[in-house]
Coordinates of C-alpha atoms (C1' of nucleotides) in Angstrom, one line a residue:
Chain A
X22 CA 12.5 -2.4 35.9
X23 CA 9.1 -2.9 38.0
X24 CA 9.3 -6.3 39.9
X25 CA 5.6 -6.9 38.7
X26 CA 6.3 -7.1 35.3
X27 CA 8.5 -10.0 35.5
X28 CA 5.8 -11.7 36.7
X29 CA 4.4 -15.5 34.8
X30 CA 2.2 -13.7 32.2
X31 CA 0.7 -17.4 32.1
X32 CA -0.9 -17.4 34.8
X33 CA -2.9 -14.3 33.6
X34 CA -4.0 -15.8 30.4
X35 CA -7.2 -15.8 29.4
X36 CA -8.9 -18.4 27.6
X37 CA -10.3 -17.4 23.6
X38 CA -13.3 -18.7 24.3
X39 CA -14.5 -16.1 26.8
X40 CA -11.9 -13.1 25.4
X41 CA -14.4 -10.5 24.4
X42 CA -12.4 -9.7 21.1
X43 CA -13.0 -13.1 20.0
X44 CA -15.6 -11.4 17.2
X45 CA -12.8 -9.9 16.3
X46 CA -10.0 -11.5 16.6
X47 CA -8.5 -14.8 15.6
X48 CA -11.2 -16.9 16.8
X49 CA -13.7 -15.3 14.7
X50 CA -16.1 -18.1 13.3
X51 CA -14.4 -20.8 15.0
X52 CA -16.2 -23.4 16.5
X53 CA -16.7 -23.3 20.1
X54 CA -14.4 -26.9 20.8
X55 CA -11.8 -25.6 18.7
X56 CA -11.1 -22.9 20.5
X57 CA -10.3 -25.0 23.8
X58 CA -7.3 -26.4 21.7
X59 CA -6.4 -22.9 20.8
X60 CA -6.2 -21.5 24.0
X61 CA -3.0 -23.9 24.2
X62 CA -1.0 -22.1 21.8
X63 CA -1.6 -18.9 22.9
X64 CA 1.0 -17.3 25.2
X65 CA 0.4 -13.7 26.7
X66 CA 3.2 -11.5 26.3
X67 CA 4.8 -8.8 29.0
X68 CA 3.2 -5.5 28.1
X69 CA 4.8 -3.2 25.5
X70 CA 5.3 0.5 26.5
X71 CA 4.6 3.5 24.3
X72 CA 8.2 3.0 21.3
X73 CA 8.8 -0.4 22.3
X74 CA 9.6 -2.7 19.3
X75 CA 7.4 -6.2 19.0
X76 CA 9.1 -6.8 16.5
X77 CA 12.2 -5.4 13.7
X78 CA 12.4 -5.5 10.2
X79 CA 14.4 -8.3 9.4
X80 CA 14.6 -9.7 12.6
X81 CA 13.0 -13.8 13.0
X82 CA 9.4 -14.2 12.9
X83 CA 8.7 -17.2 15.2
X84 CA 4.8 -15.7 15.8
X85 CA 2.3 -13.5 14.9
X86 CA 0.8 -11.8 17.4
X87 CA -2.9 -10.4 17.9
X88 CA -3.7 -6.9 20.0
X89 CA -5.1 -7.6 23.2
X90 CA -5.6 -3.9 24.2
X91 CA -3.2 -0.9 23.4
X92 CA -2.2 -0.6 19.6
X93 CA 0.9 -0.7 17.3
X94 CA 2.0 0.7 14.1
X95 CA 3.8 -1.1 11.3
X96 CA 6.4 0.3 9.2
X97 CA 9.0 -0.2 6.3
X98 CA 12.1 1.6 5.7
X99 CA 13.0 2.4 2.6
X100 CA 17.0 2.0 0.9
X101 CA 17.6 6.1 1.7
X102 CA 16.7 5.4 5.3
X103 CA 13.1 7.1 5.3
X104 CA 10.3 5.0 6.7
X105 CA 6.3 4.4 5.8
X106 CA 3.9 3.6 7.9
X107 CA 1.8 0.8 6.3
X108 CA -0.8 0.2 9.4
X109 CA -2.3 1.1 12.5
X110 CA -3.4 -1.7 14.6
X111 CA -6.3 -1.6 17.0
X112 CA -7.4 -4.4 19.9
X113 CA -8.1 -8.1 18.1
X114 CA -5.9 -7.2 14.9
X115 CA -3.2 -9.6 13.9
X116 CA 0.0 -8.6 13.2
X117 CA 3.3 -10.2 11.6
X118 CA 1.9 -11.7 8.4
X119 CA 4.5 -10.2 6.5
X120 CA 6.8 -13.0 8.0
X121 CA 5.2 -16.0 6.5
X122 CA 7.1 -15.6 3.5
X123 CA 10.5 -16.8 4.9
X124 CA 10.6 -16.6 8.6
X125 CA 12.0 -13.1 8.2
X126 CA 9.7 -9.8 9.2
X127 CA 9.6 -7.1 6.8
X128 CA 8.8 -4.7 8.3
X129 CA 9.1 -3.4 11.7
X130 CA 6.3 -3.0 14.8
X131 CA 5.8 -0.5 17.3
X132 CA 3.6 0.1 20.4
X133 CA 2.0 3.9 20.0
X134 CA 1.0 3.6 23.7
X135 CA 0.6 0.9 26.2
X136 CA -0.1 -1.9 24.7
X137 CA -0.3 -5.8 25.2
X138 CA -0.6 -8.8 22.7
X139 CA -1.0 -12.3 22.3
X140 CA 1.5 -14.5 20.8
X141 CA 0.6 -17.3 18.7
X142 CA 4.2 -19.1 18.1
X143 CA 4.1 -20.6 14.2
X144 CA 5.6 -23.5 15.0
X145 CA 2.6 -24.8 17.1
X146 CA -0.5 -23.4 14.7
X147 CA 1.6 -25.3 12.6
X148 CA 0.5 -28.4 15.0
X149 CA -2.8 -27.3 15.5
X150 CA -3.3 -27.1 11.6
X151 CA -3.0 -30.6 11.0
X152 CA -5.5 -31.8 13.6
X153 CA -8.1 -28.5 12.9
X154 CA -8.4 -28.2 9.3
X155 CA -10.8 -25.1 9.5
X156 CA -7.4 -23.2 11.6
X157 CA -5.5 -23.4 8.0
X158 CA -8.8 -22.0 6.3
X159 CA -8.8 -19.1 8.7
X160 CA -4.9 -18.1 8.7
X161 CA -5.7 -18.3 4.8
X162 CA -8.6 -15.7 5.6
X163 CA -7.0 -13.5 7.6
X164 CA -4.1 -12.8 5.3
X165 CA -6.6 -12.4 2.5
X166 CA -8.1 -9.4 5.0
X167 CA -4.7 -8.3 4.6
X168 CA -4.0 -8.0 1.2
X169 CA -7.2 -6.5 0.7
X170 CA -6.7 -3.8 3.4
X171 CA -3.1 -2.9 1.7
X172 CA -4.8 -2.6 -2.0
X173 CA -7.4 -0.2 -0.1
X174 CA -4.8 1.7 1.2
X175 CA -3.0 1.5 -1.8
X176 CA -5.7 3.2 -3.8
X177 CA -5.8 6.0 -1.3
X178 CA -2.0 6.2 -1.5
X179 CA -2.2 6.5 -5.3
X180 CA -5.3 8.2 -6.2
X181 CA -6.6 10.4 -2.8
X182 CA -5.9 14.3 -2.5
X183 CA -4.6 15.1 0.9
X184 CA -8.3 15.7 1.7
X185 CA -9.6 12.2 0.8
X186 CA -7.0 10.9 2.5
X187 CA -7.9 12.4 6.0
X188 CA -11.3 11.9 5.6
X189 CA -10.9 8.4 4.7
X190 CA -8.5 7.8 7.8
X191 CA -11.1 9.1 9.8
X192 CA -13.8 6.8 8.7
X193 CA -12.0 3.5 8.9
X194 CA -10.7 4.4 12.4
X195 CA -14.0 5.6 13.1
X196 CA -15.6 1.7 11.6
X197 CA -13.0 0.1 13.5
X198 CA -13.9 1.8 17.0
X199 CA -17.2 0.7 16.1
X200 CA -16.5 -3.0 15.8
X201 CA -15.2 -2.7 19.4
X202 CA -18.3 -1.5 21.0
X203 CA -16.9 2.1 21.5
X204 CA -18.0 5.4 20.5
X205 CA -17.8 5.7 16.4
X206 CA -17.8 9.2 16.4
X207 CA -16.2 10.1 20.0
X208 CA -12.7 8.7 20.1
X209 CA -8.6 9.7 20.8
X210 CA -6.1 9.0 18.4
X211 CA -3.5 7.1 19.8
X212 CA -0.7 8.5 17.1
X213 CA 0.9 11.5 16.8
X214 CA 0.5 14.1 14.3
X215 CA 3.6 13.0 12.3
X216 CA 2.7 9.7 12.0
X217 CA -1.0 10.8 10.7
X218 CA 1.3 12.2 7.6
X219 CA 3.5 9.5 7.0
X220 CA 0.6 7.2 6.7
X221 CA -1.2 8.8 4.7
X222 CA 1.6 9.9 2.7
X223 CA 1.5 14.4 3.7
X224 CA 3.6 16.8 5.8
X225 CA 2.3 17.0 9.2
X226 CA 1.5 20.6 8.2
X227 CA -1.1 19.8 6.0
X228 CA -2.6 17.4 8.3
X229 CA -2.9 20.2 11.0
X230 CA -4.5 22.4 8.3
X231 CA -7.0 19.3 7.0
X232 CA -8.1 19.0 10.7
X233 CA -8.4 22.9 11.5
X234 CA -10.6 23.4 8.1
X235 CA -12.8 20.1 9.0
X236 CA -13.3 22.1 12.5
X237 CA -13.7 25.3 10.9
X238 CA -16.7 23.7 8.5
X239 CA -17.9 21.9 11.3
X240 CA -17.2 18.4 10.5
X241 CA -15.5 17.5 13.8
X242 CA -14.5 18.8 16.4
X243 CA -10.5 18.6 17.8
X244 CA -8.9 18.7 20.9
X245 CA -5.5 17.6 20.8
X246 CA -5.9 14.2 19.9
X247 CA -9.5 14.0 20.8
X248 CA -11.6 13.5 17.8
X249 CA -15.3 14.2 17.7
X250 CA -17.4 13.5 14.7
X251 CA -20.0 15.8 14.0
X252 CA -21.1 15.0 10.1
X253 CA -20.3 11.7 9.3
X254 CA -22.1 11.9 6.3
X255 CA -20.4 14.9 5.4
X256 CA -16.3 12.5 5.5
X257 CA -18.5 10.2 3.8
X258 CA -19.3 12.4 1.1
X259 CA -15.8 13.9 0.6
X260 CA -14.2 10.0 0.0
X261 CA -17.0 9.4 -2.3
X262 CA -16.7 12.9 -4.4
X263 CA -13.6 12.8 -5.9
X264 CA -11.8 14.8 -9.1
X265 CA -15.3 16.7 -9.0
Chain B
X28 CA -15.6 -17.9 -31.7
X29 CA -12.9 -19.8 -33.0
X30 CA -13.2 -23.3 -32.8
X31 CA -10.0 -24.0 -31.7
X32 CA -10.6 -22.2 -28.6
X33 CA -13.4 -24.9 -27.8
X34 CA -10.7 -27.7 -27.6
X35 CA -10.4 -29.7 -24.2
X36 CA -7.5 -27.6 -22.3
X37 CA -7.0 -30.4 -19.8
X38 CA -5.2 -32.2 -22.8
X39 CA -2.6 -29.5 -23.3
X40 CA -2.1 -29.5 -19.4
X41 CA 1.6 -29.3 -18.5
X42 CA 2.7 -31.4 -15.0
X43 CA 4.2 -29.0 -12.9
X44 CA 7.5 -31.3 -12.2
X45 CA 8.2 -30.5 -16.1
X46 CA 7.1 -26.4 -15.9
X47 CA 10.0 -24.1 -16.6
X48 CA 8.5 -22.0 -14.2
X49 CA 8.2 -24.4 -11.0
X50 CA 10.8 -22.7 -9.9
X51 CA 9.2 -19.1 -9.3
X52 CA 5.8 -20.6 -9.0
X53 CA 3.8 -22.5 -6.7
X54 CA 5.8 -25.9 -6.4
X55 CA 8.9 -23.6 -5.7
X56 CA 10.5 -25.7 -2.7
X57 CA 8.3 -28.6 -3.0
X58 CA 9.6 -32.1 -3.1
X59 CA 9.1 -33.7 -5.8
X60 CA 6.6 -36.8 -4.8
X61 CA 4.6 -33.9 -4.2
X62 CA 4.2 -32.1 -7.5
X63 CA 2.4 -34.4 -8.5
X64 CA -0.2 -35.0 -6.4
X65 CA -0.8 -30.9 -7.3
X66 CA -1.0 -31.6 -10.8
X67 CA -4.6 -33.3 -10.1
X68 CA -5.3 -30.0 -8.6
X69 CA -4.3 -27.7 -11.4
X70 CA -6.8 -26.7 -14.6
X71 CA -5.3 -25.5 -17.7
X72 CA -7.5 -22.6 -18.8
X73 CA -8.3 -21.0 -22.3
X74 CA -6.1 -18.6 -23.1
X75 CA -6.9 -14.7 -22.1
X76 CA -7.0 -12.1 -24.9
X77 CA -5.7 -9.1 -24.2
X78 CA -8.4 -6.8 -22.3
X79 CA -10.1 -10.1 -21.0
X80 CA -10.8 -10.2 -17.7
X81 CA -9.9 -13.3 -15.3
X82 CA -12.0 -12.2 -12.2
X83 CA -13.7 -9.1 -11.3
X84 CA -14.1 -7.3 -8.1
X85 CA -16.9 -8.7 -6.2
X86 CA -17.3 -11.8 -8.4
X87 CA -17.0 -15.4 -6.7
X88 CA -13.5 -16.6 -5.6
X89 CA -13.2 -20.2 -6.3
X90 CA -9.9 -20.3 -7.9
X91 CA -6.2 -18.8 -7.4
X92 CA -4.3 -18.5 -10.3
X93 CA -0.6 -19.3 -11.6
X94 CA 0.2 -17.2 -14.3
X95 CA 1.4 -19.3 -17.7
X96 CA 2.2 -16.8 -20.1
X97 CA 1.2 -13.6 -21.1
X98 CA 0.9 -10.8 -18.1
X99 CA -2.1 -9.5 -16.3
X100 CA -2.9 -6.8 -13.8
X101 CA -5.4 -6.3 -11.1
X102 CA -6.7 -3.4 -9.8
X103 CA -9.2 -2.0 -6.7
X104 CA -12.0 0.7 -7.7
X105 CA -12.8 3.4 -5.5
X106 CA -15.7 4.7 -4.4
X107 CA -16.3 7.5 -6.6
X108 CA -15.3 5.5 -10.0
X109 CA -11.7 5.4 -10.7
X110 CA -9.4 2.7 -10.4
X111 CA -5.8 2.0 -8.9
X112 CA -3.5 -0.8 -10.3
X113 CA -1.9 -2.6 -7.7
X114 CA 0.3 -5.2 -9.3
X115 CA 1.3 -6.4 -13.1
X116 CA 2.0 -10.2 -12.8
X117 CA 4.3 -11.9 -15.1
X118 CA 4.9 -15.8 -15.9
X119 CA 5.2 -17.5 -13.0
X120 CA 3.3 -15.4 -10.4
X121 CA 0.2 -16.0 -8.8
X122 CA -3.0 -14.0 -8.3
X123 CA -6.4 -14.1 -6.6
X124 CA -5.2 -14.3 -3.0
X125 CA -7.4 -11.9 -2.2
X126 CA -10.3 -13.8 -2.4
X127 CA -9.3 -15.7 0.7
X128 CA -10.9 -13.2 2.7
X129 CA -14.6 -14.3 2.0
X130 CA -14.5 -15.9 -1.1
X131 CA -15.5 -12.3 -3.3
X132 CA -12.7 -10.9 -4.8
X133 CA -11.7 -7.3 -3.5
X134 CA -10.0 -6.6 -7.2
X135 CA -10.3 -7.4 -10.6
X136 CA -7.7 -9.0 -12.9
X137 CA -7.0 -7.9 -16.5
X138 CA -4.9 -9.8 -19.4
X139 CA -2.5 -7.2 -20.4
X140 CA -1.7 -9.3 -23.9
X141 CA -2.6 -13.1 -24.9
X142 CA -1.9 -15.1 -21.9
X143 CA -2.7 -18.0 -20.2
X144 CA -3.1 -19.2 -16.7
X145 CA -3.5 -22.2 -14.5
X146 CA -6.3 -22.5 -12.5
X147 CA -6.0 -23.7 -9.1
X148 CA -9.3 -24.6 -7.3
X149 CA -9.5 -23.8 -3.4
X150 CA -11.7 -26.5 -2.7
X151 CA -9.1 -29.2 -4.5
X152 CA -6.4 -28.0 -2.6
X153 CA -8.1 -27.4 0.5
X154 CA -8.3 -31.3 -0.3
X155 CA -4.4 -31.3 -0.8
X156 CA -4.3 -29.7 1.9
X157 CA -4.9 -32.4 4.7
X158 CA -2.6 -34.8 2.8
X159 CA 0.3 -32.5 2.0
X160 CA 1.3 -30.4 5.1
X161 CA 3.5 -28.9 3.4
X162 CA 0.9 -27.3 0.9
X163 CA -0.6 -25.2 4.2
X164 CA 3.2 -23.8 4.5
X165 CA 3.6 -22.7 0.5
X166 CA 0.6 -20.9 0.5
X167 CA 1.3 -19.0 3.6
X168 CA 4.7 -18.7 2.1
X169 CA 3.0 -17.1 -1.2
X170 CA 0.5 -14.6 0.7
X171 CA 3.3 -13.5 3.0
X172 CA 5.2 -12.5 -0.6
X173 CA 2.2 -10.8 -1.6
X174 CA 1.6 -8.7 2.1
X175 CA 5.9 -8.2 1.7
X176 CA 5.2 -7.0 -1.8
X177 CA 2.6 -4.7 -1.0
X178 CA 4.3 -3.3 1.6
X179 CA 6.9 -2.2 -0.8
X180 CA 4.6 -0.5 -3.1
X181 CA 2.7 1.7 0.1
X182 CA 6.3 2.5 0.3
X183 CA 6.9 3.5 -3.1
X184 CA 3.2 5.4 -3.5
X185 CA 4.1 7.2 0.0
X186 CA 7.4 8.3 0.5
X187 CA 8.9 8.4 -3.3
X188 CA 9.2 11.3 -6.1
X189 CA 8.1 10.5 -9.4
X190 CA 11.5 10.3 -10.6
X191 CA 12.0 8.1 -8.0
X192 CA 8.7 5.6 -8.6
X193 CA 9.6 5.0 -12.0
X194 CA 13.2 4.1 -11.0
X195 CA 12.1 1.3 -8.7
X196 CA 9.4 0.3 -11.5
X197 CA 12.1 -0.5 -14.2
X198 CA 14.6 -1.6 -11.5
X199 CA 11.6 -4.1 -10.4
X200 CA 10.8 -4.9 -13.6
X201 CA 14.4 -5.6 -14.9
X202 CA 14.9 -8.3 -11.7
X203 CA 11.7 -10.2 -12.2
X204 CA 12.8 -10.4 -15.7
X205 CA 16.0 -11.7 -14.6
X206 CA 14.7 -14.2 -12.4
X207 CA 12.9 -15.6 -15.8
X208 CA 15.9 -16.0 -17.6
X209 CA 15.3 -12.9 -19.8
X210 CA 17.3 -10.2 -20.2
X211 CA 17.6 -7.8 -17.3
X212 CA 18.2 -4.3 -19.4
X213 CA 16.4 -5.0 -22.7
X214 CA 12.9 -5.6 -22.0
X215 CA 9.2 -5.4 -23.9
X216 CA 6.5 -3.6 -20.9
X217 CA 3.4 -5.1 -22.1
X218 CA 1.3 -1.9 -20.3
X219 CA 0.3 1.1 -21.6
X220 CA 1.7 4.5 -20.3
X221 CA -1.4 5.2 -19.0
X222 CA -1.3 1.6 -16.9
X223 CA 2.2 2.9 -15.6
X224 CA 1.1 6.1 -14.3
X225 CA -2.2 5.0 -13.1
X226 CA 0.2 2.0 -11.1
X227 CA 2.9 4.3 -10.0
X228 CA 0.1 7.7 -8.5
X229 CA 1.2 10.0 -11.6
X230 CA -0.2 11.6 -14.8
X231 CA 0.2 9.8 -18.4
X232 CA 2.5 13.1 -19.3
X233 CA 4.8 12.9 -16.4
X234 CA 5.6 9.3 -17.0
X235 CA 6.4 10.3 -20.7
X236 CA 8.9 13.3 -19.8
X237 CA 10.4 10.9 -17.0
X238 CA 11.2 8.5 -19.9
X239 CA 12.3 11.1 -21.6
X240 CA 14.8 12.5 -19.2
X241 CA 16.2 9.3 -18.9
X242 CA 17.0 8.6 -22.3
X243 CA 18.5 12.2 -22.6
X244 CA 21.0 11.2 -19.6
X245 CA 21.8 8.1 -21.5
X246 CA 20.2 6.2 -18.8
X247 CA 18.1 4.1 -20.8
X248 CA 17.0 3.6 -24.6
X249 CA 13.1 4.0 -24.8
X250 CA 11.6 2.9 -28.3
X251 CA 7.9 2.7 -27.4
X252 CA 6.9 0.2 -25.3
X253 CA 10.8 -1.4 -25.5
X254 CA 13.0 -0.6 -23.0
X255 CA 16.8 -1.1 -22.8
X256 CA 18.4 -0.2 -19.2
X257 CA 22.2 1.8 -20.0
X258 CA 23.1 1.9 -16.9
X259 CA 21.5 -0.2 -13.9
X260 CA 23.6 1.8 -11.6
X261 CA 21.9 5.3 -12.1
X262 CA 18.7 3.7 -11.5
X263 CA 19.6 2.6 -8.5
X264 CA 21.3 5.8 -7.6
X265 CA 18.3 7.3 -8.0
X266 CA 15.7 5.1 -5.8
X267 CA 18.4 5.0 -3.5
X268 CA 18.7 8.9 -3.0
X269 CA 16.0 10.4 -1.7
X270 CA 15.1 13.7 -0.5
X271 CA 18.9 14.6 -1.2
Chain C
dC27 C1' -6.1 6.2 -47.0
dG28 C1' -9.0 8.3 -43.0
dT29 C1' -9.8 6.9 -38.2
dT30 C1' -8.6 5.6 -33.8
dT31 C1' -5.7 4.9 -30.0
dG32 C1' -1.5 5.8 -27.5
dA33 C1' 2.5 8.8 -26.7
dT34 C1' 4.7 13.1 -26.7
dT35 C1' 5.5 18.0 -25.9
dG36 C1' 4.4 22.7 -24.3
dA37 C1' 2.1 26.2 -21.5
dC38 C1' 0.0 27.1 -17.4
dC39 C1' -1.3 26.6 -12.7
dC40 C1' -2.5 24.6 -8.2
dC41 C1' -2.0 21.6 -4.4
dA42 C1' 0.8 20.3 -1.1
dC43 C1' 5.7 20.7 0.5
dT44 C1' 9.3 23.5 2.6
dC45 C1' 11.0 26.7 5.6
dA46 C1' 10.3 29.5 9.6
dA47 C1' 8.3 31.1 13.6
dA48 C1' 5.1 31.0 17.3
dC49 C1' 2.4 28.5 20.4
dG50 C1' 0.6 25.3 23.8
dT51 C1' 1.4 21.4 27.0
dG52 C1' 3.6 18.4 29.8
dG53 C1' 7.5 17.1 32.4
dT54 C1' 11.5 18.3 35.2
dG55 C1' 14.1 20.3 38.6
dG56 C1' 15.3 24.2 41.4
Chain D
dC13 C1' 5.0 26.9 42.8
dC14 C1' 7.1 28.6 39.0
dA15 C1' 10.8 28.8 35.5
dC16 C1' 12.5 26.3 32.2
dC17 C1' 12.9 23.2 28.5
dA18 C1' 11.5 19.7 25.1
dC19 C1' 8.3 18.2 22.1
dG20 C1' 4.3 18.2 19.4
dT21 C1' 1.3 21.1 17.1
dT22 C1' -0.3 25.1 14.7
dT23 C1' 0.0 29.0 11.5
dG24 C1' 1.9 31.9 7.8
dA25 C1' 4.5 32.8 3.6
dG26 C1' 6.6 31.3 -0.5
dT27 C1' 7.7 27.9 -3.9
dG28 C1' 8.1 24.0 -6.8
dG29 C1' 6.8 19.3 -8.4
dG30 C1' 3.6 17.3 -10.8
dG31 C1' -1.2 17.9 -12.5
dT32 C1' -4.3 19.7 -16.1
dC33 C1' -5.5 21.2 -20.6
dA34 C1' -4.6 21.3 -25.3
dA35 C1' -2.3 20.5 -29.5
dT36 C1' 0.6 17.5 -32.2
dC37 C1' 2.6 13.3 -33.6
dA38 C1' 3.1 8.3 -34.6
dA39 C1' 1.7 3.8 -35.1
dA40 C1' -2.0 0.4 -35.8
dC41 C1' -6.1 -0.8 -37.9
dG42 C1' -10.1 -1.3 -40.8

DNA sequence: CGTTTGATTGACCCCACTCAAACGTGGTGG
DNA sequence: CCACCACGTTTGAGTGGGGTCAATCAAACG
């Protein structure tokens, strides 16, 4: 255990107001005042290394938390043991939604790398909900991202071929890193391989084999875990083509 | 037209404190001063023939909806044209959470038979909202169901056989139908084969020789669309095997 | 009745999985 | 510094689960 990390993670905080997620994040179409009063239920957490658990699938949900920088996967397990990844989650995402529905998470969440997050205990949005109405509005929005995010990911579970899949991974990471100011078609994948596969529902051989015909057709380049996108149009066009 | 259909539906409306259904619908858990201040809230609507559509994807998102009677399912379009079901929704359960997001719904919502639903308007129980605390809680409650819900199906789409899928859909469909006070293992589906498959990621031919290989194991009874579970035990058996 | 729509059954085949082995790459300790 | 190991990734070969195509059948409907 370092001696720094037990240090007040309070006194780091930073206010929402001048977070640069904000756009992102929670705050997102807030009103400047409001977000003064949120900035008092928002507790920084200790940083998460690469495997630790934020949370466990039926453990208490006291909080959601949003990514500050880093970012997690979420998972389910299934009654034989096996698990699916049912997110990636990159820096001013929310995470633990799933525990609105009785205080219990549902699934569990993992740090693919160095990560930290902000905490935003229930119990005091609660509060803050009853003296900012538009707070209630936006938790109601934000779920609503979520739900539509799972029925888009749902469809490419159900209907995608393995190539659609990957191609369509590619893309929405490629969107997200673009929200964030950072290269949309330059960027490292913070997951392995084998977690590529379970989320998109393939053997990590195929994914290897998606990836090395992409490079061989010169759609990206690959380096590890390097990604560089050559012909966007060209992922755009294999989403959009389907049972041809 | 039929002119009964014109009638005023407000007339027929039913208060919520006297539903059968209150308790796997909306007021599930509320007190009871509090019912019915929601029954100002809640719109009977003209009943849905089967094929009719409730909302479509895109289209404004004024309302969530409490289904009465009947069933209904929604469903996401993808890019290139075809479409993925992502829930059937019996008596009792609610749909157009999605339209949280930005007030467009991301799906569309299809009566499966006759049925009939209660409209709920966001702006009147936005209202609610700021007199009944509690309100902000239940629909938290009800999205986090919905997030949980999905989960499960990513689960099902990613990781299961399609011996396995059409377990968990009977075994799913058999508890919701307990929870109504029907019978658990002699059921009516109200979809088509081809709205099974398309829900569960398989062909219209593969979910007719699954039914078949389950009624030649003496698992269950399959007379077109009526289904009577043998033995609930070999269903679960068989989600709860995998890979074995 | 013929027509239409939905369900079943059979024959065939292909996509993606499985199994197996080789190949970096990074970390560790001698 | 190099040998070694562990782990993630890649590549190849073979196979099987489930898709596709096509024909048949059954029920509902006008």
């Amino acid at each position: 255990m370092n001696e720094a990390a037990s240090l007040n993670f309070d006194t780091l905080k930073l206010s929402c107001g001048q977070c640069n997620l904000r756009e992102l994040c929670f705050p997102y179409g807030m009103p400047e005042e409001d977000l003064h009063r949120l900035d008092a239920v928002v507790e920084l957490r200790r940083p998460l290394r690469k495997g630790d658990y934020l949370y466990r699938e039926s453990g208490p949900a006291k909080s959601i938390f949003a990514v500050r920088s880093g970012s997690l996967k979420t998972m389910v397990e299934s009654p034989n043991g096996d698990e699916q990844i049912v997110g990636f989650h990159l820096a001013g995402e929310l995470v633990g939604l799933d525990g609105f529905r009785d205080d219990k998470h549902t699934c569990a969440c993992i740090a693919l790398e160095t990560s930290s997050v902000c905490e935003l205990p229930v119990s005091r949005l609660e509060q803050l909900c009853e003296q900012v109405p538009a707070l209630q509005k936006q938790i109601r929005r934000i779920m609503g991202k979520e739900i539509t995010t799972d029925h888009a990911m749902l469809l490419m579970l159900g209907k995608m071929s393995a190539e659609e899949k990957l191609a369509s991974f590619l893309l929405s990471l490629s969107r997200r890193m673009e929200e964030r100011r950072w290269k949309a078609d330059d960027f490292v994948l913070s997951m392995p391989r084998q977690d590529i596969a379970n989320y998109l529902g393939l053997a990590v051989e195929t994914v290897s084999r998606l990836f090395a015909n992409y490079q061989e057709e010169g759609i990206i380049d690959v380096d590890r875990r390097r990604i560089h996108i050559r012909q966007m149009q060209r992922l755009e066009q294999i989403v959009g083509e389907c049972k041809s």
